[in-house]
Amino acid sequence: MVDNNCIFCKIAAGEIPSTTLYEDEDFRVILDLGPATKGHALLIPKAHFADLFALDDTLGAKALVTAKLIASRMKKALKADGFNLVQNNGEVAGQTVFHFHMHLIPRYKGDKAGILWEPKTTTPEEMQEVERLVRGC
Ligand code: AMP
Ligand code: ZN
């Protein structure tokens, strides 16, 4: 349920101080210490799940509902022009803290936060291969 060596377990439990924007029985939403933009926050479940694949389904559904609620409040309060929800899984995907979390990132015109990717090319063969592999799984 909780991992004693996990910093987000300690933050979610309130054992390590954080700037908390929201808290309920399942989640804490805190400000990120290395923000992409003003107000960048993290939604952290109080129970330990390493990543999306380990996450409890009921809690996962509630995480999105809670993210929507807090993102709506943040967009209004901070007068953001847009919003990114980002969720990284695995080192190669940019995950650095191995306790599931969602990034709530308010966006402002001209903020230059480097969140989006450069589109690459694909081929019909590659697309068909992916379709075959995933649908056949
Ligand atoms: P990720 O790279 O998706 O695993 O995201 C981890 C995030 O946690 C990064 O954006 C860090 O800046 C943030 N972070 C790490 N330690 C803390 C902390 N003690 N308090 C707040 N944010 C943190
Ligand atoms: Zn944890």
PDB file of C-alpha atoms and ligand atoms in Angstrom:
ATOM      1  CA  MET A   1       0.000   0.000   0.000  1.00  0.00           C
ATOM      2  CA  VAL A   2       2.796   2.407   0.985  1.00  0.00           C
ATOM      3  CA  ASP A   3       6.518   2.074   0.149  1.00  0.00           C
ATOM      4  CA  ASN A   4       8.757   3.311   2.977  1.00  0.00           C
ATOM      5  CA  ASN A   5      11.535   4.211   0.525  1.00  0.00           C
ATOM      6  CA  CYS A   6       9.285   6.275  -1.758  1.00  0.00           C
ATOM      7  CA  ILE A   7       9.391  10.072  -1.562  1.00  0.00           C
ATOM      8  CA  PHE A   8       5.907  10.503  -3.080  1.00  0.00           C
ATOM      9  CA  CYS A   9       4.424   8.112  -0.477  1.00  0.00           C
ATOM     10  CA  LYS A  10       5.928  10.384   2.191  1.00  0.00           C
ATOM     11  CA  ILE A  11       4.726  13.583   0.481  1.00  0.00           C
ATOM     12  CA  ALA A  12       1.227  12.162  -0.079  1.00  0.00           C
ATOM     13  CA  ALA A  13       1.039  11.132   3.583  1.00  0.00           C
ATOM     14  CA  GLY A  14       2.133  14.618   4.701  1.00  0.00           C
ATOM     15  CA  GLU A  15       5.358  13.300   6.266  1.00  0.00           C
ATOM     16  CA  ILE A  16       7.381  15.541   3.928  1.00  0.00           C
ATOM     17  CA  PRO A  17       5.994  19.084   3.584  1.00  0.00           C
ATOM     18  CA  SER A  18       4.632  20.191   0.228  1.00  0.00           C
ATOM     19  CA  THR A  19       2.601  23.064  -1.160  1.00  0.00           C
ATOM     20  CA  THR A  20      -0.751  21.305  -1.329  1.00  0.00           C
ATOM     21  CA  LEU A  21      -3.472  22.612  -3.652  1.00  0.00           C
ATOM     22  CA  TYR A  22      -5.949  19.816  -2.882  1.00  0.00           C
ATOM     23  CA  GLU A  23      -6.270  16.746  -0.697  1.00  0.00           C
ATOM     24  CA  ASP A  24      -8.860  14.015  -0.175  1.00  0.00           C
ATOM     25  CA  GLU A  25      -8.768  10.458   1.166  1.00  0.00           C
ATOM     26  CA  ASP A  26      -7.129   9.110  -2.005  1.00  0.00           C
ATOM     27  CA  PHE A  27      -5.008  11.922  -3.499  1.00  0.00           C
ATOM     28  CA  ARG A  28      -2.842  14.931  -2.791  1.00  0.00           C
ATOM     29  CA  VAL A  29      -2.144  17.575  -5.448  1.00  0.00           C
ATOM     30  CA  ILE A  30       1.114  19.461  -4.859  1.00  0.00           C
ATOM     31  CA  LEU A  31       3.169  22.066  -6.661  1.00  0.00           C
ATOM     32  CA  ASP A  32       6.114  20.609  -8.601  1.00  0.00           C
ATOM     33  CA  LEU A  33       9.491  21.879  -7.334  1.00  0.00           C
ATOM     34  CA  GLY A  34      10.829  22.060 -10.906  1.00  0.00           C
ATOM     35  CA  PRO A  35       7.849  23.515 -12.762  1.00  0.00           C
ATOM     36  CA  ALA A  36       7.472  23.618 -16.548  1.00  0.00           C
ATOM     37  CA  THR A  37       5.215  26.664 -16.076  1.00  0.00           C
ATOM     38  CA  LYS A  38       3.757  28.689 -13.205  1.00  0.00           C
ATOM     39  CA  GLY A  39       1.391  26.407 -11.288  1.00  0.00           C
ATOM     40  CA  HIS A  40       2.727  23.045 -12.589  1.00  0.00           C
ATOM     41  CA  ALA A  41       1.273  20.553 -10.135  1.00  0.00           C
ATOM     42  CA  LEU A  42       1.365  16.812  -9.484  1.00  0.00           C
ATOM     43  CA  LEU A  43      -1.609  14.627  -8.639  1.00  0.00           C
ATOM     44  CA  ILE A  44      -0.319  11.848  -6.388  1.00  0.00           C
ATOM     45  CA  PRO A  45      -2.322   8.904  -5.044  1.00  0.00           C
ATOM     46  CA  LYS A  46      -1.798   8.231  -1.337  1.00  0.00           C
ATOM     47  CA  ALA A  47      -1.302   4.514  -2.039  1.00  0.00           C
ATOM     48  CA  HIS A  48       1.852   3.364  -3.812  1.00  0.00           C
ATOM     49  CA  PHE A  49       1.617   2.218  -7.445  1.00  0.00           C
ATOM     50  CA  ALA A  50       4.829   2.310  -9.468  1.00  0.00           C
ATOM     51  CA  ASP A  51       3.173   3.438 -12.685  1.00  0.00           C
ATOM     52  CA  LEU A  52       0.026   3.339 -14.853  1.00  0.00           C
ATOM     53  CA  PHE A  53       0.307  -0.408 -15.369  1.00  0.00           C
ATOM     54  CA  ALA A  54       0.325  -1.082 -11.630  1.00  0.00           C
ATOM     55  CA  LEU A  55      -2.434   1.420 -10.850  1.00  0.00           C
ATOM     56  CA  ASP A  56      -5.747   0.217  -9.405  1.00  0.00           C
ATOM     57  CA  ASP A  57      -8.509   0.756 -12.022  1.00  0.00           C
ATOM     58  CA  THR A  58     -11.020   2.399  -9.691  1.00  0.00           C
ATOM     59  CA  LEU A  59      -8.382   4.797  -8.420  1.00  0.00           C
ATOM     60  CA  GLY A  60      -7.245   5.456 -11.985  1.00  0.00           C
ATOM     61  CA  ALA A  61     -10.768   6.483 -12.962  1.00  0.00           C
ATOM     62  CA  LYS A  62     -10.978   8.741  -9.914  1.00  0.00           C
ATOM     63  CA  ALA A  63      -7.552  10.212 -10.748  1.00  0.00           C
ATOM     64  CA  LEU A  64      -8.843  11.546 -14.073  1.00  0.00           C
ATOM     65  CA  VAL A  65     -11.988  12.983 -12.487  1.00  0.00           C
ATOM     66  CA  THR A  66      -9.889  14.658  -9.793  1.00  0.00           C
ATOM     67  CA  ALA A  67      -7.371  15.937 -12.335  1.00  0.00           C
ATOM     68  CA  LYS A  68     -10.239  17.501 -14.289  1.00  0.00           C
ATOM     69  CA  LEU A  69     -11.616  19.191 -11.152  1.00  0.00           C
ATOM     70  CA  ILE A  70      -8.268  20.654 -10.077  1.00  0.00           C
ATOM     71  CA  ALA A  71      -7.217  21.559 -13.629  1.00  0.00           C
ATOM     72  CA  SER A  72     -10.500  23.481 -14.030  1.00  0.00           C
ATOM     73  CA  ARG A  73      -9.861  25.382 -10.803  1.00  0.00           C
ATOM     74  CA  MET A  74      -6.252  26.087 -11.776  1.00  0.00           C
ATOM     75  CA  LYS A  75      -7.160  27.257 -15.288  1.00  0.00           C
ATOM     76  CA  LYS A  76      -9.612  29.752 -13.837  1.00  0.00           C
ATOM     77  CA  ALA A  77      -7.505  30.890 -10.859  1.00  0.00           C
ATOM     78  CA  LEU A  78      -4.274  31.249 -12.834  1.00  0.00           C
ATOM     79  CA  LYS A  79      -5.934  32.545 -16.010  1.00  0.00           C
ATOM     80  CA  ALA A  80      -4.243  29.849 -18.093  1.00  0.00           C
ATOM     81  CA  ASP A  81      -4.865  29.784 -21.850  1.00  0.00           C
ATOM     82  CA  GLY A  82      -4.617  25.981 -22.075  1.00  0.00           C
ATOM     83  CA  PHE A  83      -3.644  22.912 -20.101  1.00  0.00           C
ATOM     84  CA  ASN A  84      -1.511  19.777 -20.499  1.00  0.00           C
ATOM     85  CA  LEU A  85      -2.066  16.550 -18.573  1.00  0.00           C
ATOM     86  CA  VAL A  86       1.152  14.515 -18.760  1.00  0.00           C
ATOM     87  CA  GLN A  87       1.807  11.088 -17.291  1.00  0.00           C
ATOM     88  CA  ASN A  88       5.168   9.344 -17.752  1.00  0.00           C
ATOM     89  CA  ASN A  89       5.789   5.598 -17.439  1.00  0.00           C
ATOM     90  CA  GLY A  90       9.296   4.130 -17.426  1.00  0.00           C
ATOM     91  CA  GLU A  91      12.702   5.784 -17.527  1.00  0.00           C
ATOM     92  CA  VAL A  92      12.734   5.954 -21.340  1.00  0.00           C
ATOM     93  CA  ALA A  93       9.440   7.875 -21.191  1.00  0.00           C
ATOM     94  CA  GLY A  94      10.838  10.402 -18.727  1.00  0.00           C
ATOM     95  CA  GLN A  95       9.604   8.925 -15.450  1.00  0.00           C
ATOM     96  CA  THR A  96      11.982   9.832 -12.631  1.00  0.00           C
ATOM     97  CA  VAL A  97       9.806   9.128  -9.580  1.00  0.00           C
ATOM     98  CA  PHE A  98       8.443   5.605  -9.607  1.00  0.00           C
ATOM     99  CA  HIS A  99       5.172   6.317  -7.846  1.00  0.00           C
ATOM    100  CA  PHE A 100       2.304   6.951 -10.283  1.00  0.00           C
ATOM    101  CA  HIS A 101       1.540  10.649 -10.736  1.00  0.00           C
ATOM    102  CA  MET A 102      -0.079  12.973 -13.235  1.00  0.00           C
ATOM    103  CA  HIS A 103       1.422  16.319 -14.206  1.00  0.00           C
ATOM    104  CA  LEU A 104      -1.113  19.167 -14.291  1.00  0.00           C
ATOM    105  CA  ILE A 105       0.520  21.876 -16.394  1.00  0.00           C
ATOM    106  CA  PRO A 106      -1.213  25.202 -17.020  1.00  0.00           C
ATOM    107  CA  ARG A 107      -0.193  26.760 -20.321  1.00  0.00           C
ATOM    108  CA  TYR A 108       0.132  30.433 -21.139  1.00  0.00           C
ATOM    109  CA  LYS A 109       0.483  32.033 -24.564  1.00  0.00           C
ATOM    110  CA  GLY A 110       4.208  32.266 -25.359  1.00  0.00           C
ATOM    111  CA  ASP A 111       5.324  30.221 -22.302  1.00  0.00           C
ATOM    112  CA  LYS A 112       7.748  28.124 -24.414  1.00  0.00           C
ATOM    113  CA  ALA A 113       7.361  25.076 -22.116  1.00  0.00           C
ATOM    114  CA  GLY A 114       8.958  22.221 -24.085  1.00  0.00           C
ATOM    115  CA  ILE A 115       6.244  19.620 -23.691  1.00  0.00           C
ATOM    116  CA  LEU A 116       5.181  18.749 -27.241  1.00  0.00           C
ATOM    117  CA  TRP A 117       7.099  16.476 -29.643  1.00  0.00           C
ATOM    118  CA  GLU A 118       8.377  16.923 -33.163  1.00  0.00           C
ATOM    119  CA  PRO A 119       6.148  14.830 -35.494  1.00  0.00           C
ATOM    120  CA  LYS A 120       8.039  12.075 -37.354  1.00  0.00           C
ATOM    121  CA  THR A 121       6.967  10.109 -40.447  1.00  0.00           C
ATOM    122  CA  THR A 122       5.415   6.663 -40.622  1.00  0.00           C
ATOM    123  CA  THR A 123       4.475   4.283 -43.443  1.00  0.00           C
ATOM    124  CA  PRO A 124       1.304   2.298 -44.242  1.00  0.00           C
ATOM    125  CA  GLU A 125       3.323  -0.882 -43.531  1.00  0.00           C
ATOM    126  CA  GLU A 126       4.365   0.340 -40.101  1.00  0.00           C
ATOM    127  CA  MET A 127       0.832   1.426 -39.265  1.00  0.00           C
ATOM    128  CA  GLN A 128      -0.556  -1.960 -40.370  1.00  0.00           C
ATOM    129  CA  GLU A 129       2.104  -3.780 -38.345  1.00  0.00           C
ATOM    130  CA  VAL A 130       1.207  -1.819 -35.215  1.00  0.00           C
ATOM    131  CA  GLU A 131      -2.501  -2.417 -35.817  1.00  0.00           C
ATOM    132  CA  ARG A 132      -1.908  -6.172 -36.249  1.00  0.00           C
ATOM    133  CA  LEU A 133       0.304  -6.466 -33.164  1.00  0.00           C
ATOM    134  CA  VAL A 134      -1.909  -4.496 -30.813  1.00  0.00           C
ATOM    135  CA  ARG A 135      -5.256  -5.856 -31.962  1.00  0.00           C
ATOM    136  CA  GLY A 136      -3.851  -9.408 -31.861  1.00  0.00           C
ATOM    137  CA  CYS A 137      -2.576  -9.039 -28.313  1.00  0.00           C
TER     138      CYS A 137
HETATM  139  P1  AMP B   1       8.382  12.328 -13.662  1.00  0.00           P
HETATM  140  O1  AMP B   1       9.644  12.762 -14.370  1.00  0.00           O
HETATM  141  O2  AMP B   1       7.189  12.207 -14.550  1.00  0.00           O
HETATM  142  O3  AMP B   1       8.612  11.094 -12.815  1.00  0.00           O
HETATM  143  O4  AMP B   1       8.030  13.533 -12.685  1.00  0.00           O
HETATM  144  C1  AMP B   1       8.610  13.715 -11.431  1.00  0.00           C
HETATM  145  C2  AMP B   1       8.363  15.141 -11.049  1.00  0.00           C
HETATM  146  O5  AMP B   1       8.477  15.243  -9.643  1.00  0.00           O
HETATM  147  C3  AMP B   1       9.365  16.147 -11.637  1.00  0.00           C
HETATM  148  O6  AMP B   1       8.646  17.130 -12.390  1.00  0.00           O
HETATM  149  C4  AMP B   1      10.051  16.752 -10.420  1.00  0.00           C
HETATM  150  O7  AMP B   1      10.323  18.123 -10.577  1.00  0.00           O
HETATM  151  C5  AMP B   1       9.038  16.498  -9.330  1.00  0.00           C
HETATM  152  N1  AMP B   1       9.549  16.353  -7.973  1.00  0.00           N
HETATM  153  C6  AMP B   1      10.514  15.512  -7.555  1.00  0.00           C
HETATM  154  N2  AMP B   1      10.664  15.614  -6.211  1.00  0.00           N
HETATM  155  C7  AMP B   1       9.753  16.512  -5.790  1.00  0.00           C
HETATM  156  C8  AMP B   1       9.405  17.044  -4.515  1.00  0.00           C
HETATM  157  N3  AMP B   1      10.025  16.680  -3.407  1.00  0.00           N
HETATM  158  N4  AMP B   1       8.402  17.963  -4.454  1.00  0.00           N
HETATM  159  C9  AMP B   1       7.760  18.351  -5.582  1.00  0.00           C
HETATM  160  N5  AMP B   1       8.044  17.884  -6.813  1.00  0.00           N
HETATM  161  C10 AMP B   1       9.033  16.980  -6.923  1.00  0.00           C
HETATM  162 ZN    ZN B   2       5.153   5.626  -3.297  1.00  0.00          ZN
END
